[in-house]
Coordinates of C-alpha atoms in Angstrom, one line a residue:
M1 CA -21.3 37.6 30.3
E2 CA -22.0 41.1 29.0
A3 CA -23.2 39.4 25.6
I4 CA -25.6 37.0 27.4
R5 CA -27.1 39.8 29.5
R6 CA -27.8 41.9 26.4
A7 CA -29.3 38.9 24.7
L8 CA -31.6 38.6 27.7
A9 CA -32.5 42.1 27.6
E10 CA -33.1 42.2 23.8
G11 CA -35.4 39.4 24.4
W12 CA -33.4 36.8 22.1
F13 CA -34.3 34.2 24.1
R14 CA -37.9 32.8 24.5
E15 CA -39.3 31.2 27.8
Q16 CA -39.4 27.6 26.1
D17 CA -35.7 28.1 25.2
T18 CA -33.6 25.3 27.4
A19 CA -30.2 25.6 25.6
V20 CA -28.1 28.5 24.5
V21 CA -24.9 28.2 22.0
L22 CA -22.7 31.1 21.9
Y23 CA -20.1 31.4 19.4
D24 CA -16.8 33.6 20.0
L25 CA -16.1 35.0 16.8
D26 CA -13.0 36.6 17.9
A27 CA -11.3 33.4 18.9
L28 CA -12.5 32.0 15.3
L29 CA -10.8 35.2 13.8
D30 CA -7.6 34.1 15.8
R31 CA -7.7 30.8 14.6
V32 CA -7.9 31.5 11.1
E33 CA -4.9 34.2 11.8
A34 CA -2.8 31.5 13.2
L35 CA -3.5 29.1 10.5
R36 CA -2.3 31.7 7.7
D37 CA 0.9 32.5 9.9
A38 CA 1.8 28.7 9.9
F39 CA 1.3 28.0 6.3
P40 CA 2.4 29.2 2.8
A41 CA 0.2 32.0 1.6
E42 CA -0.8 29.9 -1.5
T43 CA -2.6 27.5 1.2
L44 CA -6.2 26.6 0.8
H45 CA -7.5 26.6 4.3
A46 CA -10.8 24.6 3.7
F47 CA -13.3 24.8 7.0
A48 CA -15.3 21.4 7.4
V49 CA -19.0 22.5 6.8
K50 CA -20.2 19.8 9.0
A51 CA -18.2 21.7 12.1
C52 CA -20.5 24.5 12.3
P53 CA -23.3 24.3 9.6
L54 CA -24.8 27.9 10.4
P55 CA -25.0 30.3 7.4
P56 CA -23.8 33.5 9.2
V57 CA -20.7 31.8 10.7
L58 CA -20.1 30.4 6.9
A59 CA -20.6 33.4 5.4
M60 CA -18.1 35.3 7.8
L61 CA -15.4 32.4 6.8
A62 CA -16.3 33.0 3.1
Q63 CA -15.6 36.5 3.5
L64 CA -12.2 36.1 5.0
G65 CA -11.3 34.1 2.0
L66 CA -11.3 30.4 3.5
G67 CA -12.5 27.8 1.6
A68 CA -15.1 25.0 2.1
E69 CA -15.0 21.3 2.9
A70 CA -18.0 19.7 1.9
A71 CA -18.9 15.8 2.8
S72 CA -22.5 15.7 1.3
L73 CA -24.9 17.4 -1.3
G74 CA -26.3 19.5 1.0
E75 CA -23.0 21.0 2.6
I76 CA -21.9 21.6 -1.3
H77 CA -25.3 24.0 -1.0
L78 CA -24.8 25.5 1.9
A79 CA -21.2 26.3 1.0
L80 CA -22.5 28.0 -2.3
A81 CA -25.2 29.8 -0.5
A82 CA -22.7 31.3 2.0
G83 CA -20.6 32.7 -0.7
F84 CA -17.8 30.5 -0.8
P85 CA -16.4 30.3 -4.6
A86 CA -16.9 27.1 -6.4
E87 CA -13.3 26.7 -7.1
R88 CA -12.7 26.9 -3.3
I89 CA -15.0 24.1 -2.0
V90 CA -13.6 20.7 -1.8
F91 CA -15.9 17.8 -2.1
D92 CA -15.0 14.7 0.2
S93 CA -17.8 12.6 0.4
P94 CA -16.5 9.1 0.8
A95 CA -20.2 7.7 -0.9
K96 CA -20.8 10.2 -4.3
T97 CA -23.3 9.1 -6.6
V98 CA -22.9 9.5 -10.3
E99 CA -25.2 12.5 -10.1
E100 CA -23.1 14.2 -7.2
L101 CA -19.9 13.7 -9.3
R102 CA -21.7 15.4 -12.3
L103 CA -22.7 18.4 -10.4
A104 CA -19.4 18.7 -8.9
L105 CA -17.7 18.5 -12.1
T106 CA -20.1 21.3 -13.5
L107 CA -19.7 23.4 -10.4
G108 CA -15.6 22.9 -10.7
L109 CA -15.2 22.0 -7.5
F110 CA -12.3 20.0 -6.3
I111 CA -13.0 16.3 -5.8
N112 CA -11.2 14.1 -3.6
A113 CA -12.1 10.6 -4.8
D114 CA -12.5 7.8 -2.2
N115 CA -11.1 5.0 -4.4
L116 CA -10.0 3.9 -7.3
D117 CA -13.5 3.2 -9.0
E118 CA -14.5 6.7 -8.3
L119 CA -12.0 7.7 -10.4
A120 CA -12.9 5.7 -13.4
R121 CA -16.5 7.1 -12.9
L122 CA -15.1 10.6 -12.9
D123 CA -12.9 9.8 -15.8
A124 CA -16.0 8.9 -17.9
L125 CA -18.1 11.8 -16.7
G126 CA -15.3 14.2 -18.1
R127 CA -15.2 12.8 -21.1
D128 CA -18.9 12.7 -21.5
T129 CA -19.0 16.2 -20.5
G130 CA -16.2 17.6 -22.1
L131 CA -14.8 19.1 -18.8
V132 CA -11.6 18.2 -17.0
P133 CA -12.0 17.1 -13.5
R134 CA -10.1 18.7 -10.5
A135 CA -9.4 15.9 -8.2
G136 CA -7.4 14.1 -5.6
L137 CA -7.3 10.6 -4.4
R138 CA -8.1 9.6 -0.7
V139 CA -5.5 7.3 0.5
N140 CA -5.6 5.2 3.8
P141 CA -2.2 5.8 5.3
Q142 CA -2.5 2.8 7.4
A143 CA -0.6 4.3 10.4
G144 CA -2.7 2.9 13.2
T145 CA -6.0 3.6 15.0
G146 CA -6.6 6.3 17.8
R147 CA -8.5 5.8 21.2
I148 CA -11.9 5.5 19.6
K149 CA -11.9 2.7 17.2
A150 CA -15.0 3.4 15.6
T151 CA -14.1 6.8 14.4
S152 CA -10.5 5.6 13.4
V153 CA -9.9 5.4 9.7
A154 CA -6.2 4.9 9.4
G155 CA -5.9 1.2 10.7
R156 CA -4.5 -1.5 8.5
Y157 CA -8.1 -1.9 7.1
S158 CA -10.6 1.1 6.7
K159 CA -13.7 1.6 4.6
F160 CA -12.6 4.7 3.4
G161 CA -9.5 5.4 1.0
V162 CA -7.1 3.2 -1.0
P163 CA -4.6 1.6 1.3
L164 CA -1.0 3.0 1.0
A165 CA -0.1 -0.7 0.5
Q166 CA -1.5 -0.5 -2.8
R167 CA 1.4 2.1 -4.1
E168 CA 1.6 0.9 -7.5
A169 CA -2.2 1.1 -8.0
I170 CA -1.9 4.6 -7.0
V171 CA 0.7 5.7 -9.2
D172 CA -0.7 3.7 -12.0
A173 CA -3.9 6.1 -11.4
F174 CA -1.8 9.2 -11.5
G175 CA -0.4 7.9 -14.8
R176 CA -3.5 7.1 -16.2
Y177 CA -5.3 10.0 -15.4
P178 CA -3.4 13.2 -16.1
W179 CA -6.0 15.5 -14.4
L180 CA -5.6 13.7 -11.1
S181 CA -3.6 16.2 -9.0
G182 CA -3.5 15.7 -5.0
L183 CA -3.6 12.9 -2.5
H184 CA -6.0 13.4 0.5
V185 CA -5.8 11.7 4.0
H186 CA -7.8 11.7 7.0
I187 CA -6.8 9.8 10.1
G188 CA -9.9 9.9 12.2
S189 CA -12.5 11.9 14.2
Q190 CA -11.6 12.3 18.0
G191 CA -9.0 10.5 20.0
C192 CA -6.4 11.0 17.6
P193 CA -2.9 11.9 19.3
L194 CA -0.9 14.3 17.4
E195 CA 1.9 11.5 16.9
L196 CA -0.7 9.3 14.8
L197 CA -2.0 12.1 12.8
V198 CA 2.0 13.3 11.9
A199 CA 2.6 9.9 11.0
G200 CA -0.3 9.5 8.8
V201 CA 0.4 12.6 6.8
G202 CA 3.9 11.7 6.6
A203 CA 3.4 8.5 4.9
V204 CA 1.3 10.4 2.3
H205 CA 4.1 12.9 2.0
D206 CA 6.6 10.4 1.2
L207 CA 4.0 8.7 -1.1
A208 CA 3.7 12.0 -3.1
A209 CA 7.7 12.5 -3.2

């Protein structure tokens, strides 16, 4: 409340403003520290740019040493402008153009390919540019759907990722592309219980093993 009173007194709001969004930066710092306490020191915690694409907030997170997860070309530019080093930016768009892949490769971003065809395109770009991709492959763990079907992407069928059932093709990709170094998994946005998240991550962990 003190912050709101100060904002009103200092004229931060205009008469025509109808909404105010407040960010608790202390709470955000606490969440960052909780993540660091829970995971090994070498873990890259990449903040999803789409979750809060405000430059001052992104800049604060960059200064704290976090990474950024970008799902579009615009988010890549926001992350770079906020001060995230290119090597700490993960490019996760499920529908990347060839030019976007070329840019990500040139910048040295970590790229999570959505499918096997995208791996082939990335390999061709690597040979064309002489650059070695830093990349992972998105896997659909086929662990089930949450309460919101439209935002669940880990059912038996999904428009994103290589189905876990195609295990041989996934393993073959790692043999074919020696630069491939990671597995990416996303269960869904909202409506996904903890048990479903654990099951999805567990399935991909088993695949990695």
